[in-house]
Amino acid sequence: TKENEESTKNEETKQKENILTKEEGKTEVGEIKPGINLQGYCTNADCLTAKIKLLVWANLGFGDVSFASDKTSFCCPACKQTTVTLVVKAIFFNSEYSISFFGSTPMKGNYYQSSHRINSGLSYQLKARKIKQHATSLEDLIARSEAAMTMVKPSKVGDKARLLEKIRYDYNGDYNQVFNIGSFTILCDNPTKLQAAVAVMKDDRFNFTVSEDEDFFQRQSKTHYKFHNIKLYLPKYDVYIEMQATLKSFTTLQGYTVIENPKLSHLFYEHIQAWKSTNSEDEEMKKASDKTLTKINDIICEWIDDKEIHNIGILKPPQLSKKSEAEINGNIPLKMAHFVYEQLCTFAPEKKKGKAIYVTLYEYYKKYVIGDKYPASCADFALLLQEARKQEMEEDIAIAQALETYIPLQANNYPHIDTNDNEKQETFDCYQY
Ligand SMILES: [Zn+2]
């Protein structure tokens, strides 16, 4: 029939399109990565790309490089030999860069994906640095960031003490690695809207340069949060600000979040951030704390499945008894014991993610705060009692015999009536037994 013919035709065109896109994909081997990327030809006789003259990408990362475009020896992504001897194109990705050929003034920039033709026979010098701020002091950086943010949206920089702590522990004191002083977040309902938002930001009609583009939906970020991160450069203030786009279902931002107890993960992070452990016991708990935080983020961002929880009464950690507030606050393991205990007592999740976070937190509490051998909850305690009782009973012959003669009684929600119909109704006159 005609319909069938049409669908066969459609199949054929689909297949042709597939072949075409495959062929298009085949013309390049390798991919671009942060830093310097050089595209050229491999001349290793044993390399498949050389046989069919495919262009390959050599990734050099951040740094400096000088070369004559037709006398190079870069690493081929296919055969792993240093046989890429002719370079035709350079792309800088997520970097501050400069490029110059023999005798020319260097061309500088920080566009996140900047492509340059490499001419045959010329000598080139390329530099690429990881994106960094250009401030002369933290105050300078804050002033620039605030000025830049008024262009985007009015806001004030947050708690400076916390900022200093973050710079000290996360960036070894280097304030020029900080980008979230001026930052804003875009919350989207679904992945399609998020893609659109990112595309709008990358549009070059605005007064800023997109300098770094990182997609943490496909690959996991350090914290496992799922977001699209873009660093924007505002030439007027010589400063970078950060834009993060994420889905509403993943955010823990107050006022927008749908996650129960949204502050938990951030408080947990704040408690362990500055922790420098001094002994192996602390070190083990610190590692477990980091892992637990990652697990909580995995749940929030749907990297892992949810878990079931049951009602359990949490028992107070014995190490906290007779300790003053000052003693607890001066010792991170005690502080964590107190924090997690309080959380487990007050957090009563009802939704899937909340429950999964609770279970993760409880597992951490049971293993690293209380210790595996001791009960962490009333349920654990009851289980221990039950086991102890079972053992006692097995040892007691009199009880064991009594148990053998024990007649189980079935409870009904209707009363026993003293007639002959009772056999059918399956009720018992308790007085008879
Ligand atoms: Zn090769």
Coordinates of C-alpha atoms and ligand atoms in Angstrom, one line a residue:
T1 CA 0.0 0.0 0.0
K2 CA 0.9 3.7 -0.3
E3 CA 1.3 4.1 3.4
N4 CA 3.8 1.3 3.6
E5 CA 5.8 2.7 0.7
E6 CA 6.0 6.0 2.4
S7 CA 7.2 4.6 5.6
T8 CA 9.9 2.6 3.8
K9 CA 11.0 5.7 2.1
N10 CA 11.2 7.5 5.4
E11 CA 13.3 4.7 6.8
E12 CA 15.7 5.0 3.8
T13 CA 16.1 8.7 4.3
K14 CA 16.6 8.2 8.0
Q15 CA 19.4 5.7 7.3
K16 CA 21.0 8.0 4.8
E17 CA 21.0 10.8 7.3
N18 CA 22.5 8.5 9.9
I19 CA 25.3 7.6 7.5
L20 CA 25.9 11.3 6.7
T21 CA 26.1 12.4 10.3
K22 CA 28.4 9.4 11.0
E23 CA 30.7 10.5 8.1
E24 CA 30.6 14.1 9.4
G25 CA 31.6 12.8 12.8
K26 CA 34.4 10.8 11.3
T27 CA 36.2 13.8 9.8
E28 CA 37.6 14.6 13.3
V29 CA 39.2 12.4 15.8
G30 CA 39.5 13.3 19.4
E31 CA 37.8 16.2 21.2
I32 CA 38.6 19.6 22.7
K33 CA 39.5 20.0 26.3
P34 CA 40.3 22.9 28.6
G35 CA 43.5 24.8 27.5
I36 CA 45.2 24.6 24.1
N37 CA 43.9 22.3 21.5
L38 CA 45.7 21.8 18.1
Q39 CA 44.1 20.2 15.1
G40 CA 46.3 18.6 12.5
Y41 CA 47.4 15.5 10.6
C42 CA 49.1 12.4 12.0
T43 CA 51.9 11.0 9.8
N44 CA 52.4 7.6 11.6
A45 CA 52.2 5.1 8.7
D46 CA 50.6 2.6 11.1
C47 CA 47.9 5.0 12.3
L48 CA 44.4 4.6 10.8
T49 CA 43.8 8.4 10.8
A50 CA 47.0 8.9 8.7
K51 CA 45.8 6.3 6.1
I52 CA 42.6 8.1 5.4
K53 CA 43.9 11.6 6.2
L54 CA 41.6 12.4 9.1
L55 CA 42.1 15.6 11.2
V56 CA 43.0 14.8 14.8
W57 CA 42.9 16.9 18.0
A58 CA 46.0 17.1 20.2
N59 CA 45.2 18.4 23.7
L60 CA 48.0 20.4 25.3
G61 CA 46.1 21.7 28.3
F62 CA 47.2 24.9 30.1
G63 CA 50.7 26.3 29.5
D64 CA 52.9 27.8 26.8
V65 CA 53.9 26.3 23.4
S66 CA 55.9 27.4 20.4
F67 CA 56.0 25.6 17.1
A68 CA 56.5 25.9 13.3
S69 CA 53.2 24.8 11.9
D70 CA 54.6 22.2 9.5
K71 CA 57.4 20.8 11.8
T72 CA 55.4 19.8 14.9
S73 CA 55.5 16.6 17.0
F74 CA 52.3 16.5 19.0
C75 CA 50.6 13.5 20.4
C76 CA 48.0 11.8 18.2
P77 CA 44.7 10.8 20.1
A78 CA 44.4 7.7 18.0
C79 CA 47.8 6.1 17.9
K80 CA 49.3 7.9 21.0
Q81 CA 52.5 8.6 19.1
T82 CA 54.1 12.1 18.8
T83 CA 53.4 12.0 15.1
V84 CA 51.1 15.0 14.5
T85 CA 53.5 16.9 12.3
L86 CA 51.3 19.4 10.6
V87 CA 48.9 21.8 12.5
V88 CA 46.1 23.7 10.7
K89 CA 43.9 25.0 13.5
A90 CA 44.0 26.0 17.2
I91 CA 41.2 26.2 19.7
F92 CA 41.5 27.7 23.2
F93 CA 38.9 26.3 25.5
N94 CA 37.9 27.7 29.0
S95 CA 41.1 29.8 29.2
E96 CA 42.7 33.2 29.1
Y97 CA 44.9 33.0 26.1
S98 CA 47.2 34.7 23.7
I99 CA 48.4 33.7 20.2
S100 CA 51.0 35.3 18.0
F101 CA 52.9 34.3 14.9
F102 CA 56.5 35.3 14.1
G103 CA 56.8 39.0 14.4
S104 CA 53.2 39.8 15.1
T105 CA 51.7 41.4 18.3
P106 CA 50.0 38.8 20.4
M107 CA 46.2 38.5 20.2
K108 CA 44.8 38.1 23.6
G109 CA 41.3 37.0 24.7
N110 CA 39.2 35.0 27.1
Y111 CA 36.3 33.8 25.0
Y112 CA 35.5 30.3 26.2
Q113 CA 35.9 28.6 22.8
S114 CA 38.2 30.6 20.5
S115 CA 39.2 29.2 17.2
H116 CA 42.2 30.3 15.1
R117 CA 43.5 29.3 11.7
I118 CA 47.1 28.2 11.7
N119 CA 48.9 29.1 8.4
S120 CA 51.4 26.7 6.8
G121 CA 55.1 27.5 7.3
L122 CA 54.7 30.1 10.0
S123 CA 56.0 29.9 13.6
Y124 CA 53.5 30.4 16.4
Q125 CA 53.5 31.1 20.1
L126 CA 50.4 30.1 22.1
K127 CA 49.6 30.6 25.8
A128 CA 46.6 29.4 27.8
R129 CA 45.9 30.0 31.5
K130 CA 43.1 28.7 33.7
I131 CA 40.6 31.5 34.2
K132 CA 41.6 33.6 37.3
Q133 CA 40.5 37.0 38.7
H134 CA 42.9 40.0 38.3
A135 CA 42.3 41.6 41.6
T136 CA 45.0 43.2 43.7
S137 CA 43.3 42.4 47.1
L138 CA 40.2 40.8 48.4
E139 CA 38.6 44.2 49.0
D140 CA 39.4 45.1 45.4
L141 CA 37.8 41.9 44.2
I142 CA 34.7 42.5 46.3
A143 CA 34.4 46.1 45.0
R144 CA 34.7 45.0 41.4
S145 CA 32.3 42.1 41.8
E146 CA 29.7 44.4 43.5
A147 CA 30.0 46.9 40.7
A148 CA 29.6 44.2 38.1
M149 CA 26.6 42.6 39.8
T150 CA 24.7 45.9 39.7
M151 CA 24.9 45.5 35.9
V152 CA 23.3 42.1 36.2
K153 CA 21.1 42.4 39.2
P154 CA 21.4 44.4 42.4
S155 CA 22.8 42.4 45.3
K156 CA 25.2 42.6 48.2
V157 CA 28.2 40.4 48.9
G158 CA 27.4 38.0 51.8
D159 CA 29.2 37.2 55.1
K160 CA 32.9 38.2 54.7
A161 CA 34.1 36.0 57.6
R162 CA 32.7 33.0 55.8
L163 CA 34.3 34.1 52.6
L164 CA 37.7 34.5 54.2
E165 CA 37.4 31.0 55.7
K166 CA 36.4 29.6 52.3
I167 CA 39.4 31.3 50.6
R168 CA 41.7 30.0 53.3
Y169 CA 40.6 26.4 53.1
D170 CA 39.4 25.8 49.6
Y171 CA 41.9 28.0 47.7
N172 CA 44.9 28.1 49.9
G173 CA 44.4 31.8 50.5
D174 CA 44.4 32.8 46.8
Y175 CA 41.4 35.1 46.4
N176 CA 41.8 35.3 42.7
Q177 CA 40.4 31.8 42.4
V178 CA 37.1 33.0 43.8
F179 CA 34.3 33.6 41.4
N180 CA 31.1 33.4 43.5
I181 CA 31.4 36.8 45.1
G182 CA 29.4 38.1 42.1
S183 CA 27.2 35.2 41.1
F184 CA 23.6 34.4 40.2
T185 CA 21.6 31.3 39.7
I186 CA 19.0 30.5 37.1
L187 CA 16.4 27.9 38.2
C188 CA 14.7 26.1 35.4
D189 CA 11.7 23.8 35.4
N190 CA 13.1 21.3 32.9
P191 CA 16.3 20.4 30.9
T192 CA 15.0 22.1 27.7
K193 CA 14.4 25.4 29.4
L194 CA 17.9 25.1 31.0
Q195 CA 19.5 24.6 27.6
A196 CA 17.7 27.6 26.3
A197 CA 18.9 29.7 29.3
V198 CA 22.5 28.7 28.7
A199 CA 22.2 29.4 25.0
V200 CA 20.9 33.0 25.8
M201 CA 23.9 33.6 28.1
K202 CA 26.3 32.5 25.3
D203 CA 24.7 35.0 22.9
D204 CA 27.4 37.6 22.1
R205 CA 25.0 40.6 22.1
F206 CA 25.7 41.3 25.8
N207 CA 28.4 43.4 27.3
F208 CA 30.4 40.4 28.6
T209 CA 32.5 37.6 27.4
V210 CA 31.6 33.9 28.1
S211 CA 35.0 32.7 29.4
E212 CA 34.4 29.3 30.8
D213 CA 31.7 26.8 30.1
E214 CA 31.3 23.7 32.3
D215 CA 28.5 21.2 32.1
F216 CA 28.1 19.2 35.3
F217 CA 25.0 17.4 34.1
Q218 CA 26.9 14.9 32.0
R219 CA 29.9 14.6 34.2
Q220 CA 30.0 14.9 38.0
S221 CA 31.3 18.0 39.7
K222 CA 33.6 17.8 42.7
T223 CA 30.5 18.1 45.0
H224 CA 28.3 16.1 42.7
Y225 CA 25.9 19.0 42.4
K226 CA 24.2 19.0 38.9
F227 CA 24.5 22.5 37.4
H228 CA 25.7 24.3 34.3
N229 CA 28.4 26.8 35.2
I230 CA 29.4 29.7 33.1
K231 CA 32.1 32.3 34.0
L232 CA 31.3 35.7 32.5
Y233 CA 34.0 38.4 32.0
L234 CA 33.0 42.0 32.4
P235 CA 35.7 44.1 30.7
K236 CA 34.4 47.4 32.2
Y237 CA 35.3 46.1 35.8
D238 CA 38.0 43.6 34.7
V239 CA 36.3 40.9 36.8
Y240 CA 34.7 37.5 36.3
I241 CA 31.3 36.6 37.7
E242 CA 29.6 33.3 37.8
M243 CA 26.3 32.1 36.4
Q244 CA 24.9 28.8 37.5
A245 CA 21.9 27.2 35.9
T246 CA 20.2 24.2 37.5
L247 CA 16.8 22.5 37.7
K248 CA 14.3 23.5 40.4
S249 CA 14.2 19.9 41.6
F250 CA 18.0 20.0 42.4
T251 CA 18.3 23.3 44.2
T252 CA 18.7 23.8 47.9
L253 CA 18.2 27.6 47.7
Q254 CA 15.8 28.8 50.4
G255 CA 12.5 29.9 49.1
Y256 CA 12.9 27.9 45.9
T257 CA 13.7 24.4 47.0
V258 CA 11.4 21.4 47.0
I259 CA 13.9 19.4 49.1
E260 CA 13.0 18.8 52.7
N261 CA 15.5 20.2 55.2
P262 CA 17.4 22.0 52.4
K263 CA 20.0 23.6 54.8
L264 CA 21.3 20.2 56.0
S265 CA 23.8 19.6 53.2
H266 CA 25.3 23.1 53.5
L267 CA 25.5 23.0 57.3
F268 CA 27.1 19.6 57.1
Y269 CA 29.6 21.1 54.6
E270 CA 30.3 24.0 56.9
H271 CA 31.0 21.8 59.9
I272 CA 33.6 19.6 58.1
Q273 CA 35.1 22.2 55.7
A274 CA 37.9 23.5 58.0
W275 CA 38.6 20.1 59.6
K276 CA 42.3 19.2 59.6
S277 CA 42.4 15.8 61.4
T278 CA 45.3 15.1 63.7
N279 CA 44.9 11.3 64.4
S280 CA 43.9 8.3 62.4
E281 CA 40.5 7.9 64.2
D282 CA 39.6 11.5 63.2
E283 CA 40.9 10.9 59.7
E284 CA 38.6 8.0 59.3
M285 CA 35.6 10.0 60.5
K286 CA 36.6 12.9 58.3
K287 CA 36.7 10.7 55.2
A288 CA 33.3 9.2 56.1
S289 CA 31.9 12.7 56.6
D290 CA 33.1 13.7 53.1
K291 CA 31.6 10.6 51.6
T292 CA 28.3 11.1 53.5
L293 CA 28.0 14.7 52.1
T294 CA 28.6 13.4 48.6
K295 CA 25.9 10.7 49.1
I296 CA 23.4 13.4 50.2
N297 CA 24.2 15.5 47.1
D298 CA 23.9 12.3 45.0
I299 CA 20.3 11.9 46.3
I300 CA 19.4 15.6 45.8
C301 CA 20.7 15.5 42.2
E302 CA 19.3 12.1 41.4
W303 CA 22.6 10.3 40.8
I304 CA 21.4 7.5 43.0
D305 CA 18.0 6.0 44.0
D306 CA 16.0 6.8 47.1
K307 CA 15.9 4.7 50.2
E308 CA 13.1 3.6 52.6
I309 CA 13.1 4.6 56.3
H310 CA 11.2 3.3 59.3
N311 CA 10.4 5.0 62.5
I312 CA 13.4 4.8 64.8
G313 CA 14.1 6.6 68.1
I314 CA 17.6 8.0 68.0
L315 CA 19.9 7.4 71.0
K316 CA 22.1 10.3 72.2
P317 CA 25.9 9.7 71.6
P318 CA 27.5 8.9 74.9
Q319 CA 30.6 11.0 74.1
L320 CA 28.4 14.1 74.5
S321 CA 27.4 13.4 78.1
K322 CA 28.8 15.9 80.6
K323 CA 30.4 18.0 77.9
S324 CA 30.0 21.8 77.9
E325 CA 29.0 23.7 74.8
A326 CA 32.5 25.1 74.6
E327 CA 34.1 21.7 74.7
I328 CA 31.8 20.4 72.0
N329 CA 32.4 23.5 69.7
G330 CA 36.2 23.2 70.1
N331 CA 36.3 19.6 68.8
I332 CA 35.0 18.8 65.3
P333 CA 34.2 15.0 66.0
L334 CA 32.1 16.1 69.0
K335 CA 30.6 19.0 67.0
M336 CA 29.6 16.5 64.2
A337 CA 28.2 14.1 66.8
H338 CA 26.0 16.8 68.2
F339 CA 25.0 18.2 64.8
V340 CA 24.0 14.9 63.3
Y341 CA 22.2 13.8 66.5
E342 CA 20.2 17.0 66.5
Q343 CA 19.4 16.6 62.8
L344 CA 18.2 13.0 63.2
C345 CA 16.0 14.0 66.1
T346 CA 14.3 17.0 64.4
F347 CA 14.3 16.0 60.7
A348 CA 11.1 14.1 59.9
P349 CA 11.1 13.7 56.1
E350 CA 8.0 12.7 54.1
K351 CA 9.2 12.8 50.5
K352 CA 11.5 10.4 48.7
K353 CA 14.7 12.5 48.6
G354 CA 14.3 13.6 52.2
K355 CA 13.9 10.0 53.4
A356 CA 16.9 8.9 51.4
I357 CA 19.0 11.7 52.9
Y358 CA 17.8 10.7 56.4
V359 CA 18.9 7.1 55.9
T360 CA 22.3 8.2 54.6
L361 CA 22.8 10.4 57.6
Y362 CA 21.6 7.6 60.0
E363 CA 24.1 5.1 58.5
Y364 CA 26.9 7.7 59.0
Y365 CA 25.7 8.3 62.6
K366 CA 25.5 4.6 63.4
K367 CA 28.9 3.7 62.0
Y368 CA 31.1 6.7 62.7
V369 CA 29.4 8.6 65.6
I370 CA 28.2 5.8 67.8
G371 CA 30.3 2.9 66.5
D372 CA 29.0 -0.3 65.0
K373 CA 29.0 -2.3 68.2
Y374 CA 26.7 0.0 70.1
P375 CA 23.0 0.7 69.6
A376 CA 22.3 4.0 67.8
S377 CA 18.5 3.9 68.0
C378 CA 15.7 2.4 70.1
A379 CA 15.2 -0.1 67.3
D380 CA 18.8 -1.2 67.6
F381 CA 18.5 -1.3 71.3
A382 CA 15.3 -3.4 71.1
L383 CA 17.0 -5.8 68.7
L384 CA 19.9 -6.2 71.1
L385 CA 17.5 -6.8 74.0
Q386 CA 15.6 -9.3 71.9
E387 CA 18.8 -11.2 71.1
A388 CA 19.9 -11.2 74.7
R389 CA 16.4 -12.4 75.8
K390 CA 16.4 -15.2 73.2
Q391 CA 19.7 -16.4 74.4
E392 CA 18.6 -16.4 78.0
M393 CA 15.4 -18.2 77.2
E394 CA 17.2 -20.9 75.2
E395 CA 19.3 -21.5 78.3
D396 CA 16.3 -21.7 80.6
I397 CA 14.7 -25.1 80.2
A398 CA 11.5 -24.2 82.1
I399 CA 10.8 -21.3 79.7
A400 CA 11.6 -23.5 76.7
Q401 CA 9.1 -26.1 77.8
A402 CA 6.5 -23.5 78.5
L403 CA 7.0 -22.1 75.0
E404 CA 6.4 -25.5 73.4
T405 CA 2.9 -25.8 75.1
Y406 CA 2.0 -22.2 74.3
I407 CA -1.2 -21.9 72.3
P408 CA -1.3 -18.9 70.0
L409 CA -4.5 -17.0 70.3
Q410 CA -6.1 -15.3 67.3
A411 CA -7.5 -11.9 67.9
N412 CA -10.7 -10.8 66.1
N413 CA -12.4 -7.5 65.8
Y414 CA -15.7 -9.0 66.6
P415 CA -16.8 -10.4 70.1
H416 CA -17.1 -14.0 71.0
I417 CA -20.8 -15.0 71.4
D418 CA -21.6 -18.0 73.4
T419 CA -23.5 -20.0 70.8
N420 CA -22.8 -23.1 68.7
D421 CA -22.1 -21.0 65.6
N422 CA -18.8 -20.0 67.0
E423 CA -16.9 -22.8 65.1
K424 CA -17.8 -21.1 61.9
Q425 CA -17.0 -17.6 63.2
E426 CA -13.6 -18.8 64.3
T427 CA -13.7 -17.1 67.7
F428 CA -12.7 -18.6 71.0
D429 CA -14.0 -18.4 74.5
C430 CA -10.8 -17.4 76.2
Y431 CA -12.1 -18.8 79.5
Q432 CA -11.9 -22.3 78.1
Y433 CA -8.2 -22.2 77.5
Ligands
ZN1 ZN 48.1 8.8 14.8

